[in-house]
Amino acid sequence: MFAGKHRSVRKLRFFMHFLTIFAMLSSSLFVGIDDNKAYADASPSLTLQKPIREWLIDESRGYIYAVSKESNSLMFIRLSDLQIDKQVTLGPAPSDLVQSGGKLYVALSGNNAIAVVDIEQGEVVSNIPTSIRPYEVAIDGNKLFYAEYDQWCSVAAYDLTTQKETLLITQIYEPDLAVDPVNHILFIGESGLSGSDLYSYSTNTLQQQSKTNYDNYGFYSPARKVIVDGDQVFYAGYRFNNKDLNSIQGKYKYSIMYVSGNYVFTGDSANSGEAAPTHSYVYDRNGFTQIAELPVASRNILMDSHNHIYSYTGSDPWNSSIPNVIQMISVAPDTSNPPVSDGQKLVLDKSVTDLVYSSDGTNLFAISSESNQLLRIRTSDMTVQETRTIGSNPNSIYIDQDKLYIGFASATQITRVDTLSGTSVSGAVYSWEVGNFVTQVVYGNQKLYYTPLNISVFGYPGIHAIDTVTGTRIKNNISTPGRMLLSVGDNTLYYGTTTGYSNSDQVYKFNLTDLSQAKVSQACWR
């Protein structure tokens, strides 16, 4: 078995010799977004004297509602021509708003109050007194949730029926709030800290349900933005399972500012999202790949049911000269270069990260962490026969009995793809939640072995194994990074450390059954 592995390596190198690979762009389609091109010559716009901080869309009434801290106002902006239909003067420093039925609840961060605005009347009908100055606000049914503005903040809940306030948290750093109204979950995301976390609370019991454990430390200075859409939560550039915040489904580049349907809008803003971005982008929601750059550096985005995109660009605390403009924009999808083969060499426009070949040698299966794709390449003429979007940042692939096992550098799952006897990438997909990003994955004797990606200040989290039949999990706590080589014939997993230091790297031999180890040798890897 071990000798066979060496033959496989030689054969793999043979094929890699003929691969000049610059990878492959995602084949995701930007369907519907191009509808905006009909408005390109006469797109409505609105220039404001003062910046806005937050807004939301009410398509049924034909309005965008936007609040400006600087002008102490709430604006009713018509979707039809982006002109202000009504402007409501509020209390000091309105900073956030939510809609519930026919009412808007506006956080007044310069006061201890939340203004209640009747949409049909277009005026403030009451003010809810609060014990803290609300900066962020969210709502679920009869419960309002609000958080303070600066540094270590409190988060409170207010029952609209009993008019009772409850403090949930008294020490959390510059949080944003978002609600899952179907499952009645409140999400609270920190910002600005080098170790920021995302929390979830039941809106019914007000008890904590889940918390991220990213890097055993937290996310580095994320933007002050949490978004809930369906059963997914978006925070710090990542997408999470709404019921398990340690299940990370993938990563988008830059801060996420809006999610709608198949699209995720991001911007490269600095200072925890407070600074105006220099570029803004659209990503494929499930492919986790960029599919367009916006024509303007948008700070905020809205999108209606017809895929019309509304952009806000505006000044920030560091640059007051940026015009405050709301406009409808059109977006052109990025283009890609098709793969080119001369029969012996295949040229792609995105790099291939790892690859394996089918048992009969007729196909190569390759992954690209740039395009997030799985490719099937026919070896007889070196042409791409199939592609499939496979997940976020795939970085390791292994094949066993015509099934592919794929690990990811920015998702906490390992995925198995059935190749239909080595002929396709369109077979059934199954995933295991492993709670870590993955460096390498191998498979044998019905066990999945993987090494988590080191993203922790506390060291490398060892070698893990999952019995795919019983679900039993075991771990060896080796603390040095390395690479695995599986030898099923002698029930052995070899592990070579890769510290990068002279005379310090070693090769270990592990028993596949229980991952017990015995050092084999010491070597200086060149």
PDB file of N, CA, C and O in Angstrom, residues 51-99:
ATOM      1  N   PRO A  51     -24.756  63.826   6.129  1.00  0.00           N
ATOM      2  CA  PRO A  51     -24.687  62.375   5.911  1.00  0.00           C
ATOM      3  C   PRO A  51     -25.806  61.638   6.616  1.00  0.00           C
ATOM      4  O   PRO A  51     -26.395  62.145   7.590  1.00  0.00           O
ATOM      5  N   ILE A  52     -26.106  60.450   6.132  1.00  0.00           N
ATOM      6  CA  ILE A  52     -27.044  59.566   6.832  1.00  0.00           C
ATOM      7  C   ILE A  52     -26.248  58.429   7.462  1.00  0.00           C
ATOM      8  O   ILE A  52     -25.171  58.075   6.991  1.00  0.00           O
ATOM      9  N   ARG A  53     -26.786  57.875   8.550  1.00  0.00           N
ATOM     10  CA  ARG A  53     -26.099  56.746   9.178  1.00  0.00           C
ATOM     11  C   ARG A  53     -26.748  55.420   8.826  1.00  0.00           C
ATOM     12  O   ARG A  53     -26.079  54.423   8.573  1.00  0.00           O
ATOM     13  N   GLU A  54     -28.068  55.377   8.815  1.00  0.00           N
ATOM     14  CA  GLU A  54     -28.745  54.100   8.567  1.00  0.00           C
ATOM     15  C   GLU A  54     -30.011  54.353   7.780  1.00  0.00           C
ATOM     16  O   GLU A  54     -30.593  55.443   7.807  1.00  0.00           O
ATOM     17  N   TRP A  55     -30.429  53.301   7.061  1.00  0.00           N
ATOM     18  CA  TRP A  55     -31.653  53.391   6.270  1.00  0.00           C
ATOM     19  C   TRP A  55     -32.253  52.018   6.092  1.00  0.00           C
ATOM     20  O   TRP A  55     -31.624  50.991   6.399  1.00  0.00           O
ATOM     21  N   LEU A  56     -33.504  51.980   5.631  1.00  0.00           N
ATOM     22  CA  LEU A  56     -34.163  50.720   5.293  1.00  0.00           C
ATOM     23  C   LEU A  56     -35.174  50.989   4.196  1.00  0.00           C
ATOM     24  O   LEU A  56     -35.573  52.128   3.953  1.00  0.00           O
ATOM     25  N   ILE A  57     -35.569  49.926   3.529  1.00  0.00           N
ATOM     26  CA  ILE A  57     -36.474  50.040   2.387  1.00  0.00           C
ATOM     27  C   ILE A  57     -37.851  49.490   2.749  1.00  0.00           C
ATOM     28  O   ILE A  57     -37.973  48.457   3.421  1.00  0.00           O
ATOM     29  N   ASP A  58     -38.900  50.210   2.348  1.00  0.00           N
ATOM     30  CA  ASP A  58     -40.287  49.793   2.517  1.00  0.00           C
ATOM     31  C   ASP A  58     -40.914  49.804   1.132  1.00  0.00           C
ATOM     32  O   ASP A  58     -41.505  50.794   0.697  1.00  0.00           O
ATOM     33  N   GLU A  59     -40.749  48.697   0.428  1.00  0.00           N
ATOM     34  CA  GLU A  59     -41.153  48.650  -0.973  1.00  0.00           C
ATOM     35  C   GLU A  59     -42.662  48.755  -1.137  1.00  0.00           C
ATOM     36  O   GLU A  59     -43.145  49.332  -2.116  1.00  0.00           O
ATOM     37  N   SER A  60     -43.419  48.210  -0.185  1.00  0.00           N
ATOM     38  CA  SER A  60     -44.874  48.243  -0.307  1.00  0.00           C
ATOM     39  C   SER A  60     -45.419  49.670  -0.265  1.00  0.00           C
ATOM     40  O   SER A  60     -46.429  49.977  -0.901  1.00  0.00           O
ATOM     41  N   ARG A  61     -44.757  50.552   0.460  1.00  0.00           N
ATOM     42  CA  ARG A  61     -45.185  51.954   0.548  1.00  0.00           C
ATOM     43  C   ARG A  61     -44.392  52.851  -0.404  1.00  0.00           C
ATOM     44  O   ARG A  61     -44.687  54.043  -0.526  1.00  0.00           O
ATOM     45  N   GLY A  62     -43.358  52.280  -1.040  1.00  0.00           N
ATOM     46  CA  GLY A  62     -42.592  53.051  -2.009  1.00  0.00           C
ATOM     47  C   GLY A  62     -41.601  54.019  -1.415  1.00  0.00           C
ATOM     48  O   GLY A  62     -41.322  55.072  -2.016  1.00  0.00           O
ATOM     49  N   TYR A  63     -41.022  53.675  -0.239  1.00  0.00           N
ATOM     50  CA  TYR A  63     -40.122  54.606   0.437  1.00  0.00           C
ATOM     51  C   TYR A  63     -38.811  53.944   0.869  1.00  0.00           C
ATOM     52  O   TYR A  63     -38.753  52.733   1.129  1.00  0.00           O
ATOM     53  N   ILE A  64     -37.798  54.793   0.961  1.00  0.00           N
ATOM     54  CA  ILE A  64     -36.623  54.522   1.776  1.00  0.00           C
ATOM     55  C   ILE A  64     -36.726  55.433   2.992  1.00  0.00           C
ATOM     56  O   ILE A  64     -37.002  56.636   2.854  1.00  0.00           O
ATOM     57  N   TYR A  65     -36.528  54.876   4.181  1.00  0.00           N
ATOM     58  CA  TYR A  65     -36.488  55.679   5.396  1.00  0.00           C
ATOM     59  C   TYR A  65     -35.030  55.796   5.828  1.00  0.00           C
ATOM     60  O   TYR A  65     -34.333  54.777   5.978  1.00  0.00           O
ATOM     61  N   ALA A  66     -34.547  57.019   6.015  1.00  0.00           N
ATOM     62  CA  ALA A  66     -33.147  57.247   6.353  1.00  0.00           C
ATOM     63  C   ALA A  66     -33.046  58.233   7.511  1.00  0.00           C
ATOM     64  O   ALA A  66     -33.809  59.216   7.572  1.00  0.00           O
ATOM     65  N   VAL A  67     -32.084  57.970   8.425  1.00  0.00           N
ATOM     66  CA  VAL A  67     -31.880  58.872   9.555  1.00  0.00           C
ATOM     67  C   VAL A  67     -30.515  59.539   9.456  1.00  0.00           C
ATOM     68  O   VAL A  67     -29.530  58.928   9.038  1.00  0.00           O
ATOM     69  N   SER A  68     -30.479  60.805   9.859  1.00  0.00           N
ATOM     70  CA  SER A  68     -29.248  61.582   9.873  1.00  0.00           C
ATOM     71  C   SER A  68     -29.011  62.105  11.278  1.00  0.00           C
ATOM     72  O   SER A  68     -29.841  62.859  11.813  1.00  0.00           O
ATOM     73  N   LYS A  69     -27.889  61.716  11.874  1.00  0.00           N
ATOM     74  CA  LYS A  69     -27.533  62.215  13.212  1.00  0.00           C
ATOM     75  C   LYS A  69     -27.274  63.718  13.174  1.00  0.00           C
ATOM     76  O   LYS A  69     -27.626  64.452  14.103  1.00  0.00           O
ATOM     77  N   GLU A  70     -26.625  64.157  12.112  1.00  0.00           N
ATOM     78  CA  GLU A  70     -26.213  65.555  12.026  1.00  0.00           C
ATOM     79  C   GLU A  70     -27.396  66.514  11.850  1.00  0.00           C
ATOM     80  O   GLU A  70     -27.351  67.651  12.334  1.00  0.00           O
ATOM     81  N   SER A  71     -28.437  66.056  11.150  1.00  0.00           N
ATOM     82  CA  SER A  71     -29.593  66.939  10.929  1.00  0.00           C
ATOM     83  C   SER A  71     -30.758  66.620  11.862  1.00  0.00           C
ATOM     84  O   SER A  71     -31.810  67.264  11.768  1.00  0.00           O
ATOM     85  N   ASN A  72     -30.564  65.612  12.754  1.00  0.00           N
ATOM     86  CA  ASN A  72     -31.618  65.223  13.709  1.00  0.00           C
ATOM     87  C   ASN A  72     -32.944  64.938  13.000  1.00  0.00           C
ATOM     88  O   ASN A  72     -34.018  65.345  13.471  1.00  0.00           O
ATOM     89  N   SER A  73     -32.873  64.220  11.875  1.00  0.00           N
ATOM     90  CA  SER A  73     -34.091  64.049  11.093  1.00  0.00           C
ATOM     91  C   SER A  73     -34.243  62.641  10.547  1.00  0.00           C
ATOM     92  O   SER A  73     -33.276  61.878  10.416  1.00  0.00           O
ATOM     93  N   LEU A  74     -35.486  62.326  10.223  1.00  0.00           N
ATOM     94  CA  LEU A  74     -35.874  61.104   9.525  1.00  0.00           C
ATOM     95  C   LEU A  74     -36.438  61.518   8.184  1.00  0.00           C
ATOM     96  O   LEU A  74     -37.333  62.363   8.106  1.00  0.00           O
ATOM     97  N   MET A  75     -35.923  60.947   7.102  1.00  0.00           N
ATOM     98  CA  MET A  75     -36.366  61.301   5.756  1.00  0.00           C
ATOM     99  C   MET A  75     -37.177  60.176   5.129  1.00  0.00           C
ATOM    100  O   MET A  75     -36.798  59.007   5.214  1.00  0.00           O
ATOM    101  N   PHE A  76     -38.290  60.534   4.500  1.00  0.00           N
ATOM    102  CA  PHE A  76     -39.084  59.632   3.675  1.00  0.00           C
ATOM    103  C   PHE A  76     -38.672  59.915   2.228  1.00  0.00           C
ATOM    104  O   PHE A  76     -39.027  60.961   1.665  1.00  0.00           O
ATOM    105  N   ILE A  77     -37.919  58.999   1.615  1.00  0.00           N
ATOM    106  CA  ILE A  77     -37.380  59.205   0.269  1.00  0.00           C
ATOM    107  C   ILE A  77     -38.126  58.297  -0.705  1.00  0.00           C
ATOM    108  O   ILE A  77     -38.163  57.074  -0.521  1.00  0.00           O
ATOM    109  N   ARG A  78     -38.730  58.890  -1.719  1.00  0.00           N
ATOM    110  CA  ARG A  78     -39.495  58.095  -2.676  1.00  0.00           C
ATOM    111  C   ARG A  78     -38.583  57.196  -3.504  1.00  0.00           C
ATOM    112  O   ARG A  78     -37.558  57.657  -4.027  1.00  0.00           O
ATOM    113  N   LEU A  79     -38.969  55.937  -3.653  1.00  0.00           N
ATOM    114  CA  LEU A  79     -38.217  55.029  -4.503  1.00  0.00           C
ATOM    115  C   LEU A  79     -38.329  55.410  -5.974  1.00  0.00           C
ATOM    116  O   LEU A  79     -37.414  55.166  -6.767  1.00  0.00           O
ATOM    117  N   SER A  80     -39.427  56.031  -6.354  1.00  0.00           N
ATOM    118  CA  SER A  80     -39.693  56.317  -7.765  1.00  0.00           C
ATOM    119  C   SER A  80     -38.711  57.314  -8.357  1.00  0.00           C
ATOM    120  O   SER A  80     -38.277  57.170  -9.505  1.00  0.00           O
ATOM    121  N   ASP A  81     -38.315  58.339  -7.571  1.00  0.00           N
ATOM    122  CA  ASP A  81     -37.413  59.360  -8.108  1.00  0.00           C
ATOM    123  C   ASP A  81     -36.327  59.771  -7.121  1.00  0.00           C
ATOM    124  O   ASP A  81     -35.558  60.701  -7.391  1.00  0.00           O
ATOM    125  N   LEU A  82     -36.249  59.090  -5.977  1.00  0.00           N
ATOM    126  CA  LEU A  82     -35.243  59.352  -4.942  1.00  0.00           C
ATOM    127  C   LEU A  82     -35.266  60.806  -4.457  1.00  0.00           C
ATOM    128  O   LEU A  82     -34.229  61.385  -4.144  1.00  0.00           O
ATOM    129  N   GLN A  83     -36.452  61.371  -4.362  1.00  0.00           N
ATOM    130  CA  GLN A  83     -36.614  62.698  -3.788  1.00  0.00           C
ATOM    131  C   GLN A  83     -37.274  62.586  -2.413  1.00  0.00           C
ATOM    132  O   GLN A  83     -38.008  61.639  -2.142  1.00  0.00           O
ATOM    133  N   ILE A  84     -36.965  63.576  -1.565  1.00  0.00           N
ATOM    134  CA  ILE A  84     -37.501  63.567  -0.203  1.00  0.00           C
ATOM    135  C   ILE A  84     -38.965  63.970  -0.247  1.00  0.00           C
ATOM    136  O   ILE A  84     -39.314  65.076  -0.671  1.00  0.00           O
ATOM    137  N   ASP A  85     -39.818  63.073   0.193  1.00  0.00           N
ATOM    138  CA  ASP A  85     -41.253  63.345   0.239  1.00  0.00           C
ATOM    139  C   ASP A  85     -41.634  64.020   1.554  1.00  0.00           C
ATOM    140  O   ASP A  85     -42.527  64.869   1.593  1.00  0.00           O
ATOM    141  N   LYS A  86     -40.932  63.644   2.619  1.00  0.00           N
ATOM    142  CA  LYS A  86     -41.235  64.211   3.936  1.00  0.00           C
ATOM    143  C   LYS A  86     -39.991  64.104   4.799  1.00  0.00           C
ATOM    144  O   LYS A  86     -39.223  63.141   4.693  1.00  0.00           O
ATOM    145  N   GLN A  87     -39.803  65.104   5.649  1.00  0.00           N
ATOM    146  CA  GLN A  87     -38.687  65.087   6.582  1.00  0.00           C
ATOM    147  C   GLN A  87     -39.229  65.371   7.978  1.00  0.00           C
ATOM    148  O   GLN A  87     -39.890  66.388   8.201  1.00  0.00           O
ATOM    149  N   VAL A  88     -38.953  64.439   8.899  1.00  0.00           N
ATOM    150  CA  VAL A  88     -39.485  64.519  10.257  1.00  0.00           C
ATOM    151  C   VAL A  88     -38.353  64.886  11.208  1.00  0.00           C
ATOM    152  O   VAL A  88     -37.331  64.207  11.252  1.00  0.00           O
ATOM    153  N   THR A  89     -38.539  65.965  11.945  1.00  0.00           N
ATOM    154  CA  THR A  89     -37.550  66.363  12.944  1.00  0.00           C
ATOM    155  C   THR A  89     -37.711  65.489  14.184  1.00  0.00           C
ATOM    156  O   THR A  89     -38.820  65.322  14.706  1.00  0.00           O
ATOM    157  N   LEU A  90     -36.593  64.940  14.635  1.00  0.00           N
ATOM    158  CA  LEU A  90     -36.606  64.035  15.780  1.00  0.00           C
ATOM    159  C   LEU A  90     -35.820  64.656  16.932  1.00  0.00           C
ATOM    160  O   LEU A  90     -35.367  65.805  16.857  1.00  0.00           O
ATOM    161  N   GLY A  91     -35.616  63.866  17.967  1.00  0.00           N
ATOM    162  CA  GLY A  91     -34.756  64.277  19.066  1.00  0.00           C
ATOM    163  C   GLY A  91     -33.304  64.247  18.638  1.00  0.00           C
ATOM    164  O   GLY A  91     -32.985  63.989  17.475  1.00  0.00           O
ATOM    165  N   PRO A  92     -32.374  64.450  19.575  1.00  0.00           N
ATOM    166  CA  PRO A  92     -30.961  64.582  19.211  1.00  0.00           C
ATOM    167  C   PRO A  92     -30.326  63.277  18.739  1.00  0.00           C
ATOM    168  O   PRO A  92     -30.520  62.218  19.314  1.00  0.00           O
ATOM    169  N   ALA A  93     -29.573  63.379  17.637  1.00  0.00           N
ATOM    170  CA  ALA A  93     -28.692  62.326  17.111  1.00  0.00           C
ATOM    171  C   ALA A  93     -29.388  60.997  16.832  1.00  0.00           C
ATOM    172  O   ALA A  93     -28.996  59.958  17.375  1.00  0.00           O
ATOM    173  N   PRO A  94     -30.407  60.967  15.963  1.00  0.00           N
ATOM    174  CA  PRO A  94     -30.980  59.670  15.573  1.00  0.00           C
ATOM    175  C   PRO A  94     -29.940  58.841  14.818  1.00  0.00           C
ATOM    176  O   PRO A  94     -29.306  59.342  13.885  1.00  0.00           O
ATOM    177  N   SER A  95     -29.758  57.592  15.236  1.00  0.00           N
ATOM    178  CA  SER A  95     -28.627  56.804  14.732  1.00  0.00           C
ATOM    179  C   SER A  95     -29.013  55.484  14.096  1.00  0.00           C
ATOM    180  O   SER A  95     -28.215  54.905  13.354  1.00  0.00           O
ATOM    181  N   ASP A  96     -30.201  54.961  14.372  1.00  0.00           N
ATOM    182  CA  ASP A  96     -30.608  53.663  13.820  1.00  0.00           C
ATOM    183  C   ASP A  96     -32.118  53.591  13.837  1.00  0.00           C
ATOM    184  O   ASP A  96     -32.792  54.332  14.596  1.00  0.00           O
ATOM    185  N   LEU A  97     -32.683  52.710  13.023  1.00  0.00           N
ATOM    186  CA  LEU A  97     -34.132  52.581  12.967  1.00  0.00           C
ATOM    187  C   LEU A  97     -34.520  51.167  12.563  1.00  0.00           C
ATOM    188  O   LEU A  97     -33.765  50.472  11.876  1.00  0.00           O
ATOM    189  N   VAL A  98     -35.705  50.749  13.005  1.00  0.00           N
ATOM    190  CA  VAL A  98     -36.297  49.482  12.591  1.00  0.00           C
ATOM    191  C   VAL A  98     -37.776  49.729  12.324  1.00  0.00           C
ATOM    192  O   VAL A  98     -38.376  50.669  12.861  1.00  0.00           O
ATOM    193  N   GLN A  99     -38.343  48.872  11.497  1.00  0.00           N
ATOM    194  CA  GLN A  99     -39.761  48.977  11.160  1.00  0.00           C
ATOM    195  C   GLN A  99     -40.506  47.782  11.715  1.00  0.00           C
ATOM    196  O   GLN A  99     -40.038  46.636  11.633  1.00  0.00           O
TER     197      GLN A  99
END
